[in-house]
Amino acid sequence: MIIAFDIGGTQIRAAEVRAPGVLDPVRSWPTPGADFAAFVGVLREAAAGADRVHLSIAGIVDPVTGRARVANIPCLDGRPLARDLEQLLGCPVLIANDADCFTLAEARSGAGAGHAVVFGVILGTGAGGGLVIGGHLHRGARGVAGEWGHGPVMGRTDVPAWTCGCGLSGCADTVAGARGLERLDAHLTGDGRDSRAVLANWAAGEASAVRAVGLWLDMVSGPLAMVMNVIGPSVAPVGGGLGRDQRLVAALDRAVRARMLAPPDAALLVPALHRVEPGLIGASYLAEGI
Ligand SMILES: [Zn+2]
């Protein structure tokens, strides 16, 4: 029996894996963010009798040291997580980043099924991404391959280089997700509208929202076009809250392809198919060597 977990900053979600991509009903618990013993207690309860445990986590694991970096779950941060959990749960533990799990889910049974190179784009609160090549996760030497949202990439003089959670300034992550769209809208209009209001007004043709989304498309499509040139995916499923807006994904796809070398004629950025539990579904596909 395999139990898949999606470990988020506020919730732990778990389900038995009937087959890769097929889950039993999902259970959830609040995440004990500061108490590792309580955290393990939740996993023990959910994984009683498991032969193996698969984790999607809202953080990264250094592939050399095995240490996790999970900013919003302090009790996991800096810990050699797989090793610690294997000792405490008494079974093998496989761990992957949540954006990587999302991309794996899309590559195996979502919008990327049948594609050799799949680049997953998360436009949630912030920006994230993952890369699956030939069905395998490409995690990179530091475990952060696919994280297109970091590194100062902005060249505009009319937009401040906002400080990013990673410590740098001017990262795509500061403008790319829902908070970023709100920040750009507020910068242009002085309004405090949330991203849904901005997008609803944009769809209705309201001038200030059209300007805000236009600026967003310009700033987000540049880094993504470079990613597409470097990686060469044949599809890039878009997940996260903003990925639910099909009109926005289509506009972003056009903006990205307009900035690419040798762009494809057909859409490259497409809405993700796994809208429900992408972390758990992706975790269900984890295996040794994936
Ligand atoms: Zn950053």
Coordinates of C-alpha atoms and ligand atoms in Angstrom, one line a residue, residues 149-151 164-169 171-174, ligand 1:
G149 CA 10.2 32.9 -11.0
H150 CA 13.6 33.7 -9.4
G151 CA 16.6 35.7 -10.5
C164 CA 11.2 38.9 -3.5
G165 CA 10.8 36.2 -0.8
C166 CA 14.0 34.6 -2.0
G167 CA 16.0 37.7 -1.0
L168 CA 16.6 39.1 -4.4
S169 CA 14.8 42.1 -6.0
C171 CA 12.2 38.5 -9.6
A172 CA 9.4 37.4 -12.0
D173 CA 7.8 35.9 -8.8
T174 CA 7.2 39.4 -7.5
Ligands
ZN1 ZN 13.0 35.6 -6.0

